Coordinates of C-alpha atoms and ligand atoms in Angstrom, one line a residue:
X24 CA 24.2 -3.2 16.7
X25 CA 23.7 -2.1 20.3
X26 CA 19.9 -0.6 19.5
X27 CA 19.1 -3.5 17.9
X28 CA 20.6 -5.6 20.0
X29 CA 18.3 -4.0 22.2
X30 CA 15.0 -4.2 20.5
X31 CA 15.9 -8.1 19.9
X32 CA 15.8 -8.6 23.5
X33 CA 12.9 -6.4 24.4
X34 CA 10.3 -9.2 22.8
X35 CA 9.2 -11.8 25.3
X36 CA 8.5 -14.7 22.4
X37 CA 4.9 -14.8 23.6
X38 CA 3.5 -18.3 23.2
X39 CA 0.1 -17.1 21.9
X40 CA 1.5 -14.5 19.0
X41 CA -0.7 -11.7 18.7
X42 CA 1.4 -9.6 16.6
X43 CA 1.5 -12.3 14.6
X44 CA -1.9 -13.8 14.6
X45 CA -4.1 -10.1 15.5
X46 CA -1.9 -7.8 14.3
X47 CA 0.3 -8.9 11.0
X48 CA -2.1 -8.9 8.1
X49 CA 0.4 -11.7 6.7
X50 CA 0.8 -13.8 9.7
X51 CA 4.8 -13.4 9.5
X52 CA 6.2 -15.4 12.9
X53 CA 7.1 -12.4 14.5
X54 CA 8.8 -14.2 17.4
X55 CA 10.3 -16.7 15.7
X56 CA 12.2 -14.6 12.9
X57 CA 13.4 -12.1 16.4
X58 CA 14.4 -15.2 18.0
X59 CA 16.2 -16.3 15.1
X60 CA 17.8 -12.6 15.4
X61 CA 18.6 -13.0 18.7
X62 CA 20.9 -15.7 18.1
X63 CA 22.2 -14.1 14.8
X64 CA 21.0 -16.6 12.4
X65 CA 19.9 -14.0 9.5
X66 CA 19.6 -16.9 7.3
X67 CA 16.7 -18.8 9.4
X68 CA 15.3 -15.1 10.3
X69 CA 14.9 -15.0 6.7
X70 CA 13.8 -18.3 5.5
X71 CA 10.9 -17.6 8.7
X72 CA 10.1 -14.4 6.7
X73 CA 10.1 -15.5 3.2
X74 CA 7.5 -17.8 4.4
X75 CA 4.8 -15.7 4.4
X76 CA 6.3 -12.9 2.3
X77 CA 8.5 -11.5 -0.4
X78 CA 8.2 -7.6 0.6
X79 CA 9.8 -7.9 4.2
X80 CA 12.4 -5.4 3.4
X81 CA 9.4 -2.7 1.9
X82 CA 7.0 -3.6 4.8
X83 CA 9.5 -3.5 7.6
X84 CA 9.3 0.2 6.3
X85 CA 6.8 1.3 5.5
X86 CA 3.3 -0.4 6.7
X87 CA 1.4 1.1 9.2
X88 CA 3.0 -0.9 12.6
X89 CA 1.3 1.3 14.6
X90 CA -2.2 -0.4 13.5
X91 CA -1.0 -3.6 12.2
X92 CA 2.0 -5.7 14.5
X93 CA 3.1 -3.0 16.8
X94 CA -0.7 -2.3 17.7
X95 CA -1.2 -6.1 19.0
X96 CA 2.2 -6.3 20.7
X97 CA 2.1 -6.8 24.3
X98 CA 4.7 -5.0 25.6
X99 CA 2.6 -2.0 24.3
X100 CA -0.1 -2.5 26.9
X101 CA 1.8 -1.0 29.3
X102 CA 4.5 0.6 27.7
X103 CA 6.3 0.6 24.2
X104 CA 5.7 -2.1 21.5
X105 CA 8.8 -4.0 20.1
X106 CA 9.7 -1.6 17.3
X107 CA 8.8 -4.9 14.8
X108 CA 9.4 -2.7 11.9
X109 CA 12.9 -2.2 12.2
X110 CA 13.9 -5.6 12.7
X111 CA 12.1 -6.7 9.8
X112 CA 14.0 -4.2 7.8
X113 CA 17.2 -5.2 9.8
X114 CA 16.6 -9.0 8.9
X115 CA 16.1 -8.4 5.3
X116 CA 18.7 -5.3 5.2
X117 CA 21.0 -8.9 6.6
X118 CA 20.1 -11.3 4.0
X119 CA 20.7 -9.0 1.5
X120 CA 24.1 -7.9 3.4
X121 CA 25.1 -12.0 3.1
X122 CA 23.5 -12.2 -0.3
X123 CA 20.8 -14.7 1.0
X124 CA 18.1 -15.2 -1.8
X125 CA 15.1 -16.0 -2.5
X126 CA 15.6 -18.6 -4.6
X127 CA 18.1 -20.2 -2.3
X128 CA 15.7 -20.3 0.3
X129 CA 12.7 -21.0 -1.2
X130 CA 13.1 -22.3 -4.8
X131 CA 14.7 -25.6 -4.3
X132 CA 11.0 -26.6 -3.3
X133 CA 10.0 -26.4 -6.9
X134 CA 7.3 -28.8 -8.5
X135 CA 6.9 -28.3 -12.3
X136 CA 3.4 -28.1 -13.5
X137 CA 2.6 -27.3 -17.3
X138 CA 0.5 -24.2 -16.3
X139 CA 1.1 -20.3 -17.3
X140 CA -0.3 -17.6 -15.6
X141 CA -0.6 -13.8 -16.4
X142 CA -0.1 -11.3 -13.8
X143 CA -1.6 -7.8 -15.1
X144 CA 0.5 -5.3 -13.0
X145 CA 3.8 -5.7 -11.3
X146 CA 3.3 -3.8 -7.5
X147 CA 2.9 -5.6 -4.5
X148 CA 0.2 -7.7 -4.7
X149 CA 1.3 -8.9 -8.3
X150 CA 4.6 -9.3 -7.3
X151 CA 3.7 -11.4 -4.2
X152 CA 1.2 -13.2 -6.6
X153 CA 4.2 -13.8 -9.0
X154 CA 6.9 -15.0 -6.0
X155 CA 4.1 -17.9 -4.7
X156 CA 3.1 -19.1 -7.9
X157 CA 6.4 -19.8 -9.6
X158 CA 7.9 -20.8 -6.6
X159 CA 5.4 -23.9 -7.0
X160 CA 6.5 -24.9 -10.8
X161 CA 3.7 -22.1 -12.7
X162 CA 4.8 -20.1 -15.5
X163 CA 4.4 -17.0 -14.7
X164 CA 4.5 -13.6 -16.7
X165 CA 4.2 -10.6 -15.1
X166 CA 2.4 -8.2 -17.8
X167 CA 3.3 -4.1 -16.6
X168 CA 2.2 -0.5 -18.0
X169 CA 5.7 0.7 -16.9
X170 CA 9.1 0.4 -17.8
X171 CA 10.0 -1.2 -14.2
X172 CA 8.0 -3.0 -11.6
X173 CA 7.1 -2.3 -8.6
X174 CA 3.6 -0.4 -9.0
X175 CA 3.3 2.5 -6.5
X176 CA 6.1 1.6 -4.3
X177 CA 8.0 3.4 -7.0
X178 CA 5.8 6.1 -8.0
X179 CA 3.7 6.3 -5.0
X180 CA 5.5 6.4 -1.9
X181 CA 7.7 9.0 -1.9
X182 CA 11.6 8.3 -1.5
X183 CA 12.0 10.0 2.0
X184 CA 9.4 6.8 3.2
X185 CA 10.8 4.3 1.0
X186 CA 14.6 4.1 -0.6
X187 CA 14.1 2.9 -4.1
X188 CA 17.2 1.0 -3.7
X189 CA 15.2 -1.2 -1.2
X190 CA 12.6 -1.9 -4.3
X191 CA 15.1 -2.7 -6.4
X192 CA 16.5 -5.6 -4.3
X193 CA 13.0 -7.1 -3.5
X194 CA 12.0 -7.2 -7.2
X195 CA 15.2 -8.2 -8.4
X196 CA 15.5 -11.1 -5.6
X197 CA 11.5 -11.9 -7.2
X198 CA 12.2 -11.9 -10.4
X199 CA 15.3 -14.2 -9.9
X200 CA 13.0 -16.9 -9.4
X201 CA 12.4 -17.0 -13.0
X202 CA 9.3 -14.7 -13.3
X203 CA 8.7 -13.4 -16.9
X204 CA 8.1 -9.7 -17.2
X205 CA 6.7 -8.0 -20.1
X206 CA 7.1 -4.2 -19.8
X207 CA 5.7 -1.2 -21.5
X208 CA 1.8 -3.4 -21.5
X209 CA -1.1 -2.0 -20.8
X210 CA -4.5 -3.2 -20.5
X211 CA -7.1 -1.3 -22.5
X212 CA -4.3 -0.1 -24.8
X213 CA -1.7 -2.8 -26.1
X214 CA -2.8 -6.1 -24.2
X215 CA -6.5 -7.9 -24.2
X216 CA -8.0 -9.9 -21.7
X217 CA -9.4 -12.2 -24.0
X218 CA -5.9 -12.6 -25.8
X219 CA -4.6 -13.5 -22.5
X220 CA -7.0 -16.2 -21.2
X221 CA -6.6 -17.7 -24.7
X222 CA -2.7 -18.4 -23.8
X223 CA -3.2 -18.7 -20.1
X224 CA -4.4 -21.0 -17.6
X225 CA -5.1 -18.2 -14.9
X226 CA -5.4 -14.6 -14.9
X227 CA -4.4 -12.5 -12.1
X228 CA -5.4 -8.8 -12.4
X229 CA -3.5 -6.4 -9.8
X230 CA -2.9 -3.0 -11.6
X231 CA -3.8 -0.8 -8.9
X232 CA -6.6 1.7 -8.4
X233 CA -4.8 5.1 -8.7
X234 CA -7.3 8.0 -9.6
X235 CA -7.7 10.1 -6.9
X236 CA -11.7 10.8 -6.0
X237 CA -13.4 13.8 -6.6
X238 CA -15.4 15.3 -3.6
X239 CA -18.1 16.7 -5.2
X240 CA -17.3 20.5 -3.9
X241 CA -18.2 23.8 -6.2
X242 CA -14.9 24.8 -7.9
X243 CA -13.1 21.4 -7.7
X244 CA -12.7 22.0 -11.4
X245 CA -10.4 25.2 -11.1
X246 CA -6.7 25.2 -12.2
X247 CA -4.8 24.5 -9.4
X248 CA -7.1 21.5 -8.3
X249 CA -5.1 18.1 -8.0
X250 CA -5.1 14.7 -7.4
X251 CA -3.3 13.4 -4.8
X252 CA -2.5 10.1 -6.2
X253 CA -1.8 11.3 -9.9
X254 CA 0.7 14.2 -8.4
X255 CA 2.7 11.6 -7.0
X256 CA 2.7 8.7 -9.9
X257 CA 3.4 11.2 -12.8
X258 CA 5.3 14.2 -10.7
X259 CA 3.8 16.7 -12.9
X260 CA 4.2 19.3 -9.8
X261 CA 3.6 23.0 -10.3
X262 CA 6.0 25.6 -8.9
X263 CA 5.4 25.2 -5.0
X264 CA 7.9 28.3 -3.8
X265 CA 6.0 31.0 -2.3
X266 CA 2.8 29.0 -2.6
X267 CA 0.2 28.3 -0.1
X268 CA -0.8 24.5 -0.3
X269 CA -4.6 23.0 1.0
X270 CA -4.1 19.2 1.0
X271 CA -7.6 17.3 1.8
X272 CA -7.5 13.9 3.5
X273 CA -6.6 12.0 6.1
X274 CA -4.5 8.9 5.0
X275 CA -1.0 8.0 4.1
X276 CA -1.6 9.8 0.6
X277 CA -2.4 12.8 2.0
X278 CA 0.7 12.9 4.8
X279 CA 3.0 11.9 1.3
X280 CA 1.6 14.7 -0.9
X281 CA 2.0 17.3 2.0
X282 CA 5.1 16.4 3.2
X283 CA 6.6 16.1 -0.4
X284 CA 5.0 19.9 -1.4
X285 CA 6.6 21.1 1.8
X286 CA 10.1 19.6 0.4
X287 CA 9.4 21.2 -2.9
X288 CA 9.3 24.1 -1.3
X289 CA 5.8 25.1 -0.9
X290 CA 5.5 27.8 1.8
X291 CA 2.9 27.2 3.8
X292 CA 1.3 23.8 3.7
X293 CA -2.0 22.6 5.3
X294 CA -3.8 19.4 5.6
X295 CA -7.8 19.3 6.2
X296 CA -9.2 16.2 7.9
X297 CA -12.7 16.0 8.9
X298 CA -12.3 14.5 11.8
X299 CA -10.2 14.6 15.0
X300 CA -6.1 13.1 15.0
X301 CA -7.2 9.8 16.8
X302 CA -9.2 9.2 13.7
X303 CA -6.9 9.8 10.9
X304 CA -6.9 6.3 8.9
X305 CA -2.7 7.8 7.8
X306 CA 0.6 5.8 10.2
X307 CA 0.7 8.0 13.1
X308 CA 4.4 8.0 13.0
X309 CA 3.8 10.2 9.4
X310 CA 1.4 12.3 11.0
X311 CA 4.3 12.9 13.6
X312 CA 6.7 13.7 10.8
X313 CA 4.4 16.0 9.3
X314 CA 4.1 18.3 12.1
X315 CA 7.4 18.4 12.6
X316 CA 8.0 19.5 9.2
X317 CA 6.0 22.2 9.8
X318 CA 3.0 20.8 8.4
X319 CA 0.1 22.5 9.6
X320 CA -3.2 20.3 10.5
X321 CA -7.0 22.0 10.4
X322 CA -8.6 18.9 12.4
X323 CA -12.2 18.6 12.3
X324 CA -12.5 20.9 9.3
X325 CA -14.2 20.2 6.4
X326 CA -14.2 21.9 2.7
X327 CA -17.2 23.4 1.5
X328 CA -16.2 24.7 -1.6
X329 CA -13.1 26.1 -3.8
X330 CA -13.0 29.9 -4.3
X331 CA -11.1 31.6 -7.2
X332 CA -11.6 33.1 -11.1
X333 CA -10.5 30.1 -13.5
X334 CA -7.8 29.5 -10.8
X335 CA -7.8 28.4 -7.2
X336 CA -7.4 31.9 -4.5
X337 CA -9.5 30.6 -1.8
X338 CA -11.2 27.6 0.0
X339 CA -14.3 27.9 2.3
X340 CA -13.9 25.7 5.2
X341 CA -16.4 25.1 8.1
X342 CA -16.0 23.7 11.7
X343 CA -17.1 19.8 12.3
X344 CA -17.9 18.3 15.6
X345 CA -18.1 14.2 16.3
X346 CA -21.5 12.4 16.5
X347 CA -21.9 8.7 17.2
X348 CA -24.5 7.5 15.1
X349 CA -26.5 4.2 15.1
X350 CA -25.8 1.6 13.4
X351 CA -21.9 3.7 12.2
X352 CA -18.8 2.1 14.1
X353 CA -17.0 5.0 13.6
X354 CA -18.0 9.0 14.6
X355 CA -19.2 10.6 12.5
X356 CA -18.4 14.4 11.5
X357 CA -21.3 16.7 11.3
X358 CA -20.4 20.1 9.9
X359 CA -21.4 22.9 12.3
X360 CA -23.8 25.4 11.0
X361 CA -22.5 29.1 10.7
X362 CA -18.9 28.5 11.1
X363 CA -17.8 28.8 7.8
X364 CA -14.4 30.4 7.3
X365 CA -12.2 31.2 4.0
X366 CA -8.5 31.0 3.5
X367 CA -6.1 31.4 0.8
X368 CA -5.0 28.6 -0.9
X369 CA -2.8 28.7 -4.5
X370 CA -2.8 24.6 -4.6
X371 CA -5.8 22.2 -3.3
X372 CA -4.8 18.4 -3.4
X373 CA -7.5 16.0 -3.2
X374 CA -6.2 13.2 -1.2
X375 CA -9.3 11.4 -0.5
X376 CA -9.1 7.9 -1.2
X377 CA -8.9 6.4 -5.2
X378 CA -10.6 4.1 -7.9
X379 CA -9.4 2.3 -10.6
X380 CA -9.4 3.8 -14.2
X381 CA -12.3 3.6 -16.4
X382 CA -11.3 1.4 -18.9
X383 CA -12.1 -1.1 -16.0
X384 CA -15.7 -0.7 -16.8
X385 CA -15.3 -2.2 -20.4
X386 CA -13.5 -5.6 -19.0
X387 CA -16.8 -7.7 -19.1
X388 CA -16.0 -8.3 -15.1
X389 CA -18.8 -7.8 -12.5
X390 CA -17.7 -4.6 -10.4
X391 CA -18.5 -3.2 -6.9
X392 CA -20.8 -0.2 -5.9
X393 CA -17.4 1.2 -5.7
X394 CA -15.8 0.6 -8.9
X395 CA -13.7 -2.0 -8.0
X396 CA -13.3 -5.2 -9.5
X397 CA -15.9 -7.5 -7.6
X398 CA -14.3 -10.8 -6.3
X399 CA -15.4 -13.7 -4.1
X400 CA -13.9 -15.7 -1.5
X401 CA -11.5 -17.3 -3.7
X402 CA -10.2 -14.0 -5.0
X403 CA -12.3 -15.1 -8.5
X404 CA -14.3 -12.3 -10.2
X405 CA -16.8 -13.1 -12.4
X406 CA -15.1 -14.8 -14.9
X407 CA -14.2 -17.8 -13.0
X408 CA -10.4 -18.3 -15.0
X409 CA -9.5 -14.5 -13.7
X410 CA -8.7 -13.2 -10.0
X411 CA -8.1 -10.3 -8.8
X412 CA -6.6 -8.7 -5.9
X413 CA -5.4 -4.9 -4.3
X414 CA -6.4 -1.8 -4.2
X415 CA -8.0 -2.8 -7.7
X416 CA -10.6 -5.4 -5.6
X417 CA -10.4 -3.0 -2.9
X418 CA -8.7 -4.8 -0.8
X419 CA -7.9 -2.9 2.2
X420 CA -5.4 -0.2 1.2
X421 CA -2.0 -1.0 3.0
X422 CA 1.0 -3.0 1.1
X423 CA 1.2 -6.0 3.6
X424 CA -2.6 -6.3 2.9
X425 CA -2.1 -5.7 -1.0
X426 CA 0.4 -8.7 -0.4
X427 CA -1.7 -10.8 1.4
X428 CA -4.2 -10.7 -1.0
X429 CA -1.0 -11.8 -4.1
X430 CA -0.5 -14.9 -1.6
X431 CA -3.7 -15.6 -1.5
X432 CA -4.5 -15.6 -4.5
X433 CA -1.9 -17.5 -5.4
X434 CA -3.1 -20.1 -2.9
X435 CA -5.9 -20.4 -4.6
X436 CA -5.1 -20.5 -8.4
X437 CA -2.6 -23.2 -7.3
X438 CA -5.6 -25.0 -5.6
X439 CA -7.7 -25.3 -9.0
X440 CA -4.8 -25.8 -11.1
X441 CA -4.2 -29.2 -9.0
X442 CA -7.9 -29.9 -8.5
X443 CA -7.7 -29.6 -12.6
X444 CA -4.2 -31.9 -12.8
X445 CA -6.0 -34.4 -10.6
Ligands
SF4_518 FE1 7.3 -10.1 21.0 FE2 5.3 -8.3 21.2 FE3 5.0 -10.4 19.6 FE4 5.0 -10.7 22.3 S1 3.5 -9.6 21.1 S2 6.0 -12.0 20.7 S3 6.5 -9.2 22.8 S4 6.6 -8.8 19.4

């Protein structure tokens, strides 16, 4: 207790909530639920949490703090930032420590209405989605391709981040709000939209966006060429011993892949980022872990093209320096003519950011230059009965944002489904 005795009491309760308000893409009261810590009322630190979110055990883990809470904390102007992370986890490691659940803190609020709604996919956002709605009176079924829930905090975030166990009590605390689930249903192969909005009052559509993106290099078709984000939803890993591993990318994708490779005993692992560490979009705490692990990092490097004979033997790298560019708010690398290099490589991972799957394109829905399902203000895409939200409407790619966008969402069905009852 004494350490987090001591991170309790290193928060000053500001009055104007930055973390909260600037930092926290779900607004959790940051000082309130460490307040409620401090006097070690885990139930009220709870209820504060479950206000604005079901995942507080998963995002006291795992989001980036760094950029999100921790980065708007003032006690990190001049020195450390309240480590907000861990007493998230610690309040919801608590609740679940005195059985506190969510349905005995928020479900005695229930309103029945007559109103169903389908969730397609059951990770964070549609889980959040799920917790909001039928903790208002909605029916709601959560329709999943798997045979568990959860989405990529199962299959994508490896378990050295993210104890499984911790999923299991978050989904199991959702679901004992009375959500249905339907498992083993997948859009585009067993289940059809227009099925669904026949026997539902809302769609929500949050399956994800997992295919990794190509780059466009010579040779990224050799054997030996993977996708980051497939590699660690279907763990279809090669033999790593011995092996030299190139993993492109800068994100928290890229710092899973390497670091899991490494674990799997690759030999030599590195990780090629265009630009410089300051710009990497990946938790700097992973980055941190990384090189500790003996994960080697070719900043300001950028891949030119993959060398080999049917199978990977080689990449050519070359050098990049940092240009600001009108009109770009961020710098820009610029490869730097003549100084190419080569080095061996048995494995590339792409790790470069990710779309949805193509059977998106045959929906009927309006999409983005991107791929992603297009949505507007309310969340709606272009069939007004259907929202969407995630990584799939490309909302910004963290879990608490994911989540934010499930509440949201949410908000909003509930908002038409009353205008509708009125
Ligand atoms: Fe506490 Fe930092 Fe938030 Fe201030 S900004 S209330 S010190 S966590």
């Amino acid at each position: 207790m004494g350490d987090i005795e001591e991170k309790i009491n290193y928060c000053l309760h500001c009055k104007v909530k930055p973390c909260s308000k600037k930092g926290c893409p779900l607004n959790n009261d940051i000082p309130e639920f460490i307040s409620a810590l401090k006097d070690k009322n885990y139930k009220e630190a709870y209820e504060i949490l479950c206000k604005t979110t079901v995942l507080s055990g998963v995002c006291g883990r795992i989001c980036p703090h760094q950029k999100q809470c921790q980065g708007s904390c003032v006690r990190g102007i001049k020195g450390k930032p309240v480590a907000i992370g861990d007493l998230e986890s610690f309040a919801f490691d608590k609740a679940m420590e005195n059985n506190y659940t969510l349905k005995e803190i928020i479900g005695e609020k229930i309103k029945k209405y007559n109103k169903k709604v389908a969730i397609i996919g059951g990770g964070p956002a549609g889980l959040t989605a799920a917790a909001f709605l039928v903790k208002e009176g909605i029916q709601v079924t959560i329709y999943e391709k798997y045979d568990y829930l959860g989405g990529l905090l199962v299959h994508g975030i490896p378990d050295f981040r993210l104890d499984k166990k911790i999923v299991a009590k978050t989904v199991n605390n959702i679901l004992d709000l009375g959500v249905e689930v339907k498992y083993n249903k997948e859009l585009g192969k067993n289940l059809k939209l227009e099925d669904l909005e026949e026997k539902y009052d809302a769609i929500f559509l949050s399956f994800g966006a997992n295919c990794s993106s190509k780059m466009g290099v010579e040779g990224e078709d050799l054997q030996g060429v993977y996708g980051g984000n497939e590699l660690l939803e279907y763990k279809m890993h090669p033999k790593y011993e011995g092996k030299e591993v190139i993993v492109v990318g800068g994100g928290n994708v890229a710092m899973d892949c390497a670091r899991t490779v490494k674990r799997l005993g690759a030999k030599d692992v590195k990780v090629v980022y265009r630009r410089a560490r300051e710009q990497m979009p990946a938790e700097y705490k992973e980055v941190e872990d990384a090189i500790n692990e003996k994960i080697e990092f070719l900043f300001q490097n950028n891949i030119v093209k993959i060398i080999g004979n049917e199978k990977v033997e080689k990449v050519e790298l070359i050098k990049t320096k940092l240009v600001q560019k009108e009109g770009e708010t961020r710098l820009v690398p610029v490869n730097i003519e003549n100084s190419n290099y080569e080095i061996n490589a048995d494995y590339v991972i792409m790790a470069l950011g990710a779309h949805p799957e193509s059977f998106v394109n045959n929906l009927g829905l309006k999409l983005n230059k991107w791929g992603n399902i297009e949505i507007n203000e309310n969340y709606q895409t272009s069939n007004q009965k259907i929202y969407a939200g995630g990584d799939l409407a490309g909302v910004r790619g963290t879990v608490a944002w994911a989540a934010y966008s499930g509440r949201e969402a949410a908000r909003k069905i509930l908002e038409n489904i009353e205008k509708e009852a009125n």
